[in-house]
XYZ file of C-alpha atoms in Angstrom:
594
model
C -0.578 -19.456 4.377
C 2.199 -17.013 5.140
C 4.708 -16.823 7.920
C 5.510 -13.805 10.055
C 8.622 -12.000 9.002
C 11.474 -10.596 10.984
C 11.695 -6.879 11.373
C 14.131 -4.477 9.916
C 14.013 -2.577 13.167
C 12.076 -2.699 16.404
C 9.126 -0.653 15.100
C 8.645 -2.105 11.635
C 6.114 -4.839 10.987
C 7.189 -6.172 7.632
C 4.701 -7.496 5.088
C 4.285 -11.292 5.224
C 6.437 -13.852 3.425
C 4.723 -16.964 2.009
C 5.801 -20.405 3.123
C 7.443 -22.743 0.651
C 4.289 -24.831 0.271
C 2.141 -21.792 -0.325
C 4.638 -20.370 -2.824
C 4.609 -23.606 -4.825
C 0.810 -23.688 -4.766
C 0.634 -20.089 -5.965
C 3.071 -20.905 -8.753
C 0.918 -23.831 -9.909
C -2.094 -21.524 -9.935
C -0.226 -18.987 -12.039
C 0.828 -21.641 -14.573
C -2.530 -23.412 -14.779
C -4.069 -21.147 -17.481
C -1.079 -21.946 -19.764
C -0.770 -25.679 -19.189
C -0.964 -26.361 -22.929
C 2.021 -24.158 -23.628
C 3.962 -25.778 -20.772
C 3.305 -29.285 -22.118
C 4.195 -28.232 -25.680
C 7.450 -26.539 -24.608
C 8.470 -29.515 -22.441
C 7.658 -32.004 -25.216
C 9.703 -30.143 -27.833
C 12.658 -29.871 -25.436
C 12.502 -33.623 -24.727
C 12.649 -34.273 -28.457
C 15.530 -31.833 -28.951
C 17.511 -33.403 -26.122
C 16.871 -36.932 -27.363
C 18.099 -36.009 -30.850
C 21.209 -34.413 -29.338
C 22.104 -37.687 -27.584
C 22.863 -39.229 -31.006
C 26.064 -37.181 -31.221
C 28.112 -39.349 -28.827
C 27.296 -42.738 -30.488
C 28.068 -41.242 -33.891
C 31.423 -39.996 -32.632
C 32.080 -43.438 -31.139
C 31.215 -44.956 -34.507
C 33.808 -42.732 -36.143
C 36.397 -43.885 -33.557
C 35.627 -47.548 -34.323
C 35.930 -46.934 -38.090
C 39.330 -45.332 -37.624
C 40.469 -47.996 -35.125
C 39.470 -50.793 -37.519
C 41.375 -49.163 -40.401
C 38.339 -48.980 -42.631
C 38.247 -46.827 -45.828
C 37.720 -43.050 -45.484
C 34.400 -43.151 -47.331
C 32.977 -45.135 -44.416
C 33.050 -41.870 -42.449
C 30.629 -40.131 -44.813
C 27.393 -41.435 -43.306
C 28.195 -40.711 -39.619
C 29.512 -37.224 -40.516
C 26.366 -36.405 -42.515
C 24.213 -37.700 -39.649
C 26.123 -35.445 -37.237
C 25.239 -32.444 -39.376
C 21.574 -33.490 -39.511
C 21.498 -33.979 -35.736
C 23.031 -30.516 -35.185
C 20.432 -28.811 -37.406
C 17.432 -30.687 -35.982
C 18.588 -30.180 -32.397
C 19.192 -26.493 -32.975
C 15.729 -25.908 -34.485
C 13.814 -27.927 -31.907
C 15.773 -26.460 -28.995
C 14.950 -22.951 -30.206
C 11.263 -23.789 -30.507
C 11.164 -25.430 -27.076
C 13.020 -22.627 -25.318
C 10.753 -20.081 -27.023
C 7.672 -21.771 -25.603
C 9.232 -22.016 -22.146
C 10.282 -18.335 -22.281
C 6.787 -17.239 -23.330
C 5.324 -19.284 -20.512
C 7.704 -17.661 -18.042
C 7.012 -14.112 -19.206
C 3.245 -14.718 -19.105
C 3.411 -16.086 -15.586
C 5.668 -13.217 -14.495
C 3.279 -10.636 -15.952
C 0.373 -12.307 -14.158
C 2.316 -12.256 -10.885
C 3.222 -8.580 -11.304
C -0.402 -7.652 -11.954
C -1.608 -9.520 -8.891
C 1.139 -7.971 -6.735
C 0.418 -4.413 -7.888
C -3.340 -4.902 -7.557
C -3.056 -6.195 -4.014
C -0.375 -3.672 -2.977
C -2.569 -0.785 -4.132
C -5.440 -2.157 -2.040
C -3.438 -2.454 1.179
C -4.560 -0.170 4.003
C -2.282 2.823 4.364
C -1.628 2.102 8.025
C -0.435 -1.426 7.137
C 2.041 0.058 4.692
C 3.154 2.610 7.245
C 3.853 -0.135 9.794
C 5.865 -2.080 7.218
C 7.708 0.955 5.939
C 8.012 2.083 2.332
C 11.394 0.345 2.010
C 9.905 -3.136 2.408
C 7.362 -2.648 -0.367
C 9.939 -0.841 -2.550
C 12.432 -3.703 -2.188
C 9.755 -6.216 -3.188
C 8.516 -4.352 -6.206
C 12.044 -3.654 -7.453
C 14.680 -6.123 -6.235
C 12.421 -9.150 -5.736
C 10.587 -8.706 -9.029
C 13.946 -8.277 -10.790
C 15.249 -11.511 -9.231
C 12.171 -13.466 -10.307
C 12.253 -11.889 -13.786
C 15.908 -12.833 -14.229
C 15.162 -16.416 -13.178
C 12.213 -16.627 -15.569
C 14.197 -15.283 -18.537
C 17.377 -17.282 -18.064
C 17.318 -19.810 -15.236
C 13.948 -21.407 -16.002
C 14.689 -22.334 -19.652
C 18.239 -23.445 -18.825
C 17.055 -25.505 -15.846
C 14.416 -27.276 -17.938
C 16.948 -28.137 -20.620
C 19.585 -29.222 -18.105
C 17.302 -31.573 -16.192
C 16.126 -33.203 -19.383
C 19.702 -33.590 -20.599
C 20.774 -35.224 -17.319
C 17.931 -37.743 -17.235
C 18.165 -38.740 -20.909
C 21.998 -38.882 -20.905
C 22.051 -41.236 -17.933
C 19.497 -43.388 -19.738
C 21.719 -43.439 -22.849
C 24.725 -44.505 -20.762
C 22.696 -47.412 -19.401
C 21.885 -48.498 -22.958
C 25.595 -48.594 -23.802
C 26.359 -50.663 -20.713
C 24.780 -50.417 -17.293
C 28.260 -50.499 -15.724
C 28.999 -47.086 -17.257
C 25.901 -45.743 -15.565
C 26.923 -47.208 -12.211
C 30.373 -45.643 -12.558
C 28.875 -42.245 -13.398
C 26.587 -42.437 -10.377
C 29.610 -42.390 -8.061
C 29.571 -38.610 -8.496
C 25.944 -38.323 -7.364
C 26.524 -38.590 -3.582
C 29.034 -35.721 -3.691
C 26.681 -33.641 -5.866
C 23.693 -34.413 -3.638
C 25.580 -33.520 -0.468
C 26.799 -30.332 -2.175
C 23.260 -29.364 -3.153
C 21.944 -30.141 0.345
C 24.779 -28.207 1.966
C 24.129 -25.233 -0.273
C 20.334 -25.123 -0.131
C 20.222 -25.348 3.689
C 22.408 -22.261 3.926
C 21.229 -20.351 0.871
C 17.555 -20.145 1.844
C 18.369 -18.288 5.073
C 21.107 -16.131 3.547
C 19.006 -14.929 0.612
C 15.890 -14.351 2.720
C 17.966 -12.307 5.223
C 19.579 -10.476 2.328
C 16.179 -9.406 0.945
C 15.102 -8.158 4.397
C 18.419 -6.310 4.850
C 18.039 -4.636 1.456
C 14.515 -3.574 2.387
C 15.757 -2.109 5.666
C 18.551 -0.305 3.824
C 16.106 1.221 1.338
C 13.744 2.188 4.152
C 16.514 4.033 5.991
C 17.584 5.851 2.822
C 14.005 6.844 2.037
C 13.460 8.157 5.569
C 16.743 10.060 5.600
C 16.297 11.633 2.173
C 12.587 12.314 2.643
C 13.192 14.018 5.974
C 16.451 15.704 5.014
C 15.225 19.157 6.038
C 14.175 17.944 9.477
C 17.382 15.948 9.890
C 19.488 19.026 9.160
C 17.267 21.236 11.272
C 17.789 19.076 14.350
C 21.455 18.374 13.540
C 20.859 14.639 13.287
C 23.116 14.127 10.258
C 25.622 11.933 12.099
C 22.949 9.722 13.663
C 21.188 9.117 10.346
C 24.464 8.585 8.557
C 25.436 5.943 11.107
C 22.070 4.223 10.778
C 22.394 4.164 6.992
C 25.972 2.884 7.271
C 24.967 0.163 9.750
C 22.198 -1.140 7.485
C 24.484 -0.918 4.470
C 27.149 -2.908 6.334
C 24.569 -5.545 7.169
C 23.567 -5.805 3.493
C 27.214 -6.047 2.409
C 27.945 -8.682 5.082
C 25.109 -10.869 3.806
C 26.259 -10.356 0.201
C 29.762 -11.537 1.114
C 28.315 -14.544 2.902
C 26.486 -15.482 -0.277
C 29.703 -15.071 -2.303
C 31.613 -17.399 0.020
C 28.726 -19.851 -0.143
C 28.887 -19.911 -3.953
C 32.694 -20.413 -3.959
C 32.390 -23.408 -1.665
C 29.592 -24.733 -3.835
C 31.755 -24.655 -7.001
C 34.733 -26.291 -5.285
C 32.626 -29.280 -4.261
C 31.198 -29.614 -7.763
C 34.705 -29.921 -9.263
C 35.473 -32.791 -6.888
C 32.314 -34.599 -8.033
C 33.279 -34.167 -11.684
C 36.733 -35.661 -11.103
C 35.323 -38.678 -9.248
C 32.709 -39.422 -11.931
C 34.929 -38.990 -14.978
C 37.735 -41.064 -13.452
C 35.263 -43.861 -12.649
C 33.867 -43.911 -16.204
C 37.339 -43.930 -17.799
C 38.567 -46.760 -15.524
C 35.396 -48.744 -16.238
C 35.852 -48.219 -19.990
C 39.475 -49.411 -19.788
C 38.549 -52.699 -18.156
C 35.527 -53.302 -20.386
C 37.568 -52.727 -23.570
C 40.373 -54.958 -22.281
C 37.883 -57.753 -21.623
C 36.285 -57.275 -25.052
C 32.897 -56.379 -23.507
C 32.695 -53.096 -25.469
C 34.528 -51.460 -28.335
C 36.802 -48.473 -28.065
C 34.100 -46.407 -29.756
C 31.526 -47.433 -27.149
C 33.866 -46.569 -24.295
C 34.549 -43.260 -26.020
C 30.827 -42.572 -26.312
C 30.351 -43.316 -22.604
C 33.183 -40.961 -21.637
C 31.737 -38.276 -23.954
C 28.281 -38.784 -22.419
C 29.623 -38.228 -18.928
C 31.704 -35.257 -20.078
C 28.583 -33.802 -21.691
C 26.927 -33.989 -18.264
C 29.387 -31.442 -16.864
C 27.469 -28.612 -18.446
C 23.866 -29.548 -17.536
C 24.754 -30.930 -14.080
C 26.778 -27.865 -13.159
C 24.153 -25.615 -14.707
C 21.356 -27.309 -12.748
C 23.280 -27.094 -9.490
C 24.595 -23.601 -10.127
C 21.086 -22.522 -11.007
C 20.183 -23.452 -7.448
C 21.850 -20.134 -6.641
C 19.441 -18.274 -8.900
C 16.583 -20.554 -7.875
C 17.092 -19.908 -4.160
C 17.379 -16.194 -4.689
C 14.337 -16.180 -6.972
C 12.414 -18.423 -4.567
C 13.097 -15.990 -1.714
C 11.886 -13.116 -3.892
C 8.842 -15.080 -5.086
C 7.868 -15.947 -1.514
C 7.979 -12.234 -0.619
C 5.798 -11.379 -3.620
C 3.312 -14.189 -2.945
C 3.231 -13.056 0.691
C 1.614 -9.833 -0.519
C -0.593 -11.283 -3.273
C -1.833 -13.938 -0.863
C -2.943 -11.569 1.869
C -6.377 -12.440 3.146
C -9.222 -10.368 1.797
C -9.978 -9.241 5.361
C -6.594 -7.543 5.414
C -7.336 -5.586 2.260
C -9.708 -2.659 2.107
C -11.303 -2.849 -1.332
C -12.347 0.390 -2.967
C -16.015 1.280 -2.956
C -17.883 0.309 -6.080
C -18.349 3.205 -8.478
C -21.788 4.473 -9.363
C -22.810 5.547 -12.857
C -23.654 9.032 -11.680
C -23.494 10.894 -8.406
C -26.835 12.494 -9.125
C -28.511 9.065 -9.327
C -27.547 8.083 -5.787
C -28.459 9.484 -2.386
C -25.648 8.858 0.057
C -25.276 9.140 3.806
C -21.922 8.583 5.524
C -21.951 7.509 9.179
C -18.908 7.459 11.418
C -19.798 5.575 14.593
C -17.508 5.693 17.660
C -14.415 5.474 15.496
C -10.976 5.231 17.080
C -7.680 4.829 15.319
C -4.101 4.226 16.405
C -0.893 3.939 14.377
C 0.652 1.661 16.977
C 0.734 1.094 20.746
C 0.457 4.405 22.538
C -0.121 6.295 19.272
C -3.902 6.764 19.328
C -4.961 9.565 17.006
C -8.772 9.400 17.150
C -10.929 8.683 20.219
C -14.506 7.415 19.590
C -15.391 10.001 16.971
C -18.991 9.971 15.748
C -20.112 11.959 12.728
C -22.858 11.835 10.108
C -22.654 13.353 6.638
C -26.158 13.760 5.235
C -26.778 13.411 1.515
C -25.428 16.425 -0.357
C -24.027 18.023 2.810
C -20.601 19.672 2.832
C -18.844 19.264 6.175
C -15.569 21.038 6.984
C -13.093 19.548 9.449
C -11.223 22.203 11.449
C -8.559 21.836 14.094
C -4.927 22.476 14.870
C -2.190 20.415 13.338
C -2.157 16.880 14.794
C -5.836 16.940 15.777
C -6.565 13.869 13.606
C -8.271 15.568 10.662
C -6.355 13.759 7.909
C -6.719 10.412 9.667
C -10.486 10.832 9.881
C -10.599 11.870 6.226
C -8.710 8.728 5.176
C -10.983 6.523 7.248
C -14.079 8.002 5.589
C -12.444 7.581 2.172
C -11.770 3.926 2.888
C -8.023 4.317 2.509
C -7.520 3.034 6.076
C -9.563 0.899 8.412
C -10.349 2.113 11.907
C -8.949 0.180 14.844
C -12.259 0.698 16.601
C -15.816 1.624 15.579
C -17.247 1.604 12.075
C -17.480 3.799 8.980
C -20.513 3.015 6.842
C -21.792 4.491 3.587
C -25.509 3.992 2.986
C -26.888 4.609 -0.502
C -30.276 4.800 -2.119
C -29.906 4.313 -5.864
C -28.805 1.869 -8.502
C -25.397 0.757 -7.215
C -23.092 0.860 -4.223
C -21.443 4.224 -3.597
C -17.893 5.258 -4.316
C -15.760 7.638 -2.308
C -12.873 9.568 -3.911
C -10.105 11.129 -1.852
C -8.067 14.126 -3.055
C -5.126 15.167 -0.880
C -2.684 18.064 -1.079
C 0.049 15.679 -2.275
C -1.207 14.898 -5.762
C 0.800 13.116 -8.433
C 1.026 14.023 -12.080
C 1.540 10.768 -13.973
C 3.894 10.629 -16.914
C 1.972 10.732 -20.184
C -0.289 13.094 -22.036
C -2.651 15.315 -20.106
C -5.566 13.370 -21.632
C -4.127 10.058 -20.450
C -3.616 11.495 -16.966
C -7.256 12.561 -16.826
C -8.543 9.233 -18.180
C -7.069 7.444 -15.172
C -10.322 8.418 -13.467
C -12.541 7.304 -16.379
C -10.859 5.377 -19.206
C -13.876 5.656 -21.532
C -14.053 9.466 -21.298
C -14.155 11.317 -24.611
C -12.137 14.439 -25.345
C -15.365 16.386 -24.859
C -15.780 14.840 -21.401
C -12.196 15.808 -20.547
C -12.744 19.423 -21.620
C -15.982 19.606 -19.662
C -14.244 18.360 -16.500
C -11.391 20.849 -16.964
C -13.868 23.657 -17.544
C -15.746 22.688 -14.378
C -12.656 23.237 -12.260
C -11.638 26.374 -14.225
C -8.598 24.677 -15.805
C -9.597 24.457 -19.477
C -8.007 27.749 -20.477
C -4.485 26.857 -19.351
C -4.867 23.245 -20.491
C -5.675 24.276 -24.070
C -2.828 26.821 -23.942
C -0.257 24.028 -23.414
C 2.055 23.376 -26.408
C -0.056 20.471 -27.673
C -3.217 20.977 -25.674
C -4.572 17.770 -24.173
C -1.885 15.828 -26.048
C 0.908 17.602 -24.150
C 3.127 15.205 -22.215
C 3.137 16.047 -18.515
C 4.764 14.471 -15.484
C 8.349 13.293 -15.221
C 10.294 14.449 -18.276
C 7.312 16.309 -19.701
C 5.706 19.721 -19.296
C 5.948 20.727 -15.666
C 2.700 21.714 -13.923
C 2.916 23.990 -10.902
C 1.276 22.760 -7.649
C -1.965 24.705 -8.253
C -2.428 23.294 -11.757
C -1.554 19.810 -10.573
C -4.270 20.155 -7.940
C -6.766 21.330 -10.541
C -5.883 18.251 -12.568
C -6.673 16.076 -9.555
C -9.998 17.869 -9.077
C -10.782 17.349 -12.763
C -10.199 13.618 -12.253
C -12.630 13.804 -9.349
C -15.248 15.310 -11.655
C -14.633 12.574 -14.244
C -14.904 9.827 -11.613
C -18.202 11.433 -10.567
C -18.457 9.886 -7.075
C -21.414 10.733 -4.847
C -18.996 11.193 -1.914
C -15.787 13.224 -2.074
C -13.150 13.756 0.605
C -10.709 16.655 0.264
C -7.718 16.582 2.599
C -6.230 20.078 2.454
C -6.554 19.839 -1.330
C -5.993 23.583 -1.760
C -2.998 23.902 0.555
C -0.350 23.861 -2.188
C -1.748 26.839 -4.043
C -0.124 29.492 -1.894
C -1.778 32.799 -1.117
C -1.935 33.979 -4.730
C -3.771 30.956 -6.119
C -5.761 30.048 -3.017
C -9.035 31.644 -4.111
C -8.821 30.155 -7.605
C -8.207 26.697 -6.273
C -10.973 27.041 -3.703
C -13.368 27.961 -6.518
C -12.201 24.854 -8.387
C -12.838 22.696 -5.331
C -16.288 24.185 -4.791
C -17.215 23.444 -8.404
C -15.877 19.878 -8.203
C -17.905 19.215 -5.026
C -21.187 20.594 -6.355
C -23.994 18.057 -5.930
C -21.893 15.651 -3.846
C -21.672 14.698 -0.212
C -18.336 16.096 0.882
C -15.926 16.062 3.786
C -13.326 18.816 3.541
C -10.255 19.115 5.733
C -10.029 22.898 5.794
C -6.639 24.465 5.285
C -8.090 27.992 5.395
C -11.090 29.210 7.329
C -12.654 30.549 4.145
C -13.368 26.937 3.276
C -15.066 26.399 6.611
C -17.240 29.456 6.130
C -18.573 28.049 2.847
C -19.424 24.624 4.384
C -22.908 23.603 5.489
C -21.508 22.445 8.790
C -18.187 22.686 10.641
C -16.768 19.981 12.893
C -13.901 20.955 15.192
C -11.395 18.308 16.263
C -9.018 18.594 19.209
C -6.628 15.792 20.209
C -8.652 13.283 18.232
C -12.044 14.198 19.660
C -14.991 16.190 18.313
C -15.313 19.254 20.526
C -17.680 21.378 18.442
C -20.126 21.015 15.583
C -22.337 23.584 13.919
C -22.591 26.257 11.260
C -20.077 29.056 10.945
C -22.388 31.602 12.560
C -23.270 29.266 15.450
C -19.677 28.439 16.268
C -18.422 31.969 15.767
C -20.703 33.221 18.516
C -20.228 30.191 20.808
C -16.961 31.421 22.282
C -15.305 27.998 21.787
C -12.221 26.701 19.964
C -13.623 27.665 16.544
C -14.354 31.174 17.694
C -10.763 31.525 18.915
C -9.482 30.375 15.548
C -11.826 32.723 13.717
C -10.894 35.750 15.835
C -7.195 34.993 15.348
C -7.711 34.792 11.593
C -9.961 37.785 11.217
C -7.643 39.865 13.387
C -4.457 38.997 11.481
C -6.003 38.473 8.042
C -3.812 35.391 7.762
C -5.370 31.997 8.311
C -3.800 30.002 11.128
C -2.165 26.684 10.307
C -5.037 24.206 10.552
């Protein structure tokens, strides 16, 4: 299960954070496929640590040889054994840590894949309520924290815990009184760990939320920079960014002070333990219970615990930070299936399936008092092209996303009925398309990974883009996207339409997919869209009335309600909202902003 989160501000509804129990259960599930590797790595590390514990008795043996005034050649055997121990421990430790590191990287990769898969399936309105900053902070900062823990903290923690347990056992074998003396440090260390963990969990969780809020504010300010300047809101947004930055810095400084107090308490524990072992050794040697070499070995054992004990406790810092990040990641991967809108199953061919889309009394709101659609009903018959027309803010894009399955309605239903081999798929193309970094061929194959070069050329030719694609410096092998060959908005849109052709869905939704072309390229892009939609059931959010004229049916939205529906000729003569739009366009020869 997951727990509700706090909010970065009054309007945000952050994505869930998993409870500690659920996070541990998810971690066990992630590790389960690699249990063999986990056991092997742990076993090798146990062996390496056990071999390393021979160092202190050998050094004690050397002390006894010197103290007894024995010949120098008596040192040969213990010195040679020390060299053998060093080599064996080094080799086995390397092998064990390698297995643990591989296990960690495998589990991390599995977690990343689950997180990305689930995040991509989240309804758009859920992401909008959470804010882009929350998801961005999780996929960047939280993943980085967990990755750092996996690559460094996990192997070191495993080795440290083993060293502590086996070293205490070795001290008991020398004399149980040495163990009892060493354990005097444990209460201080335990209290230190308890003191730290109780505070660190809250601090690091709050820090992650504060970082998400900071990123959200920066994204909103930068993304809306033009609007901010236009309304002279620079000072307000600067103050909001500064306030959230101050909150993040304040929590960072709290964590620093927490760590400093943590280290100070650890040093006290070390002093208590070492002093107790040395005093115990003094009395035991004086009474003849142990030799000087044995007392030396005990003191060296306890001194050797400084590293692993401090490492284990200090790693609580990384562990708490990583645990907070892991809980935030599991909170997303563990979302109930009912909260995730899965994509429609893809059909082998659009031509093989007859599809009808039914929108029944659909309403949608982006929050209290922000209703966008009011009981809209609409049917798209198989092969029919329907154009959505209306002024800006009428709810056209929202309805398009609901039909595409990108969002779920808050009321009513959207159903897609098919007659054919498989369940239907719906593909949405918006005006804000993305050109992924890679070759043009790779970008196209995102829609169909098994597509041949011939398939790619056919798709490009369908949308009238083959000529410019082959004219690129390296043709389909030309690198596009960030750092590559730059495609203008019209060509980027043609690329998206070519992906639509390759995906070959029986239902296509175009949300102002030709808006970025500008006046010069509008007709070319409209021809590309018409070709891509041929033979499919289509819902088109019309940016220009020429698109509406070409549709089989036009649906007019006003304030989230259907106010007209019919063909172009029927609506043009009906003296309604569409007729007013048409007369305004035909009179000015410039399409109104729809």
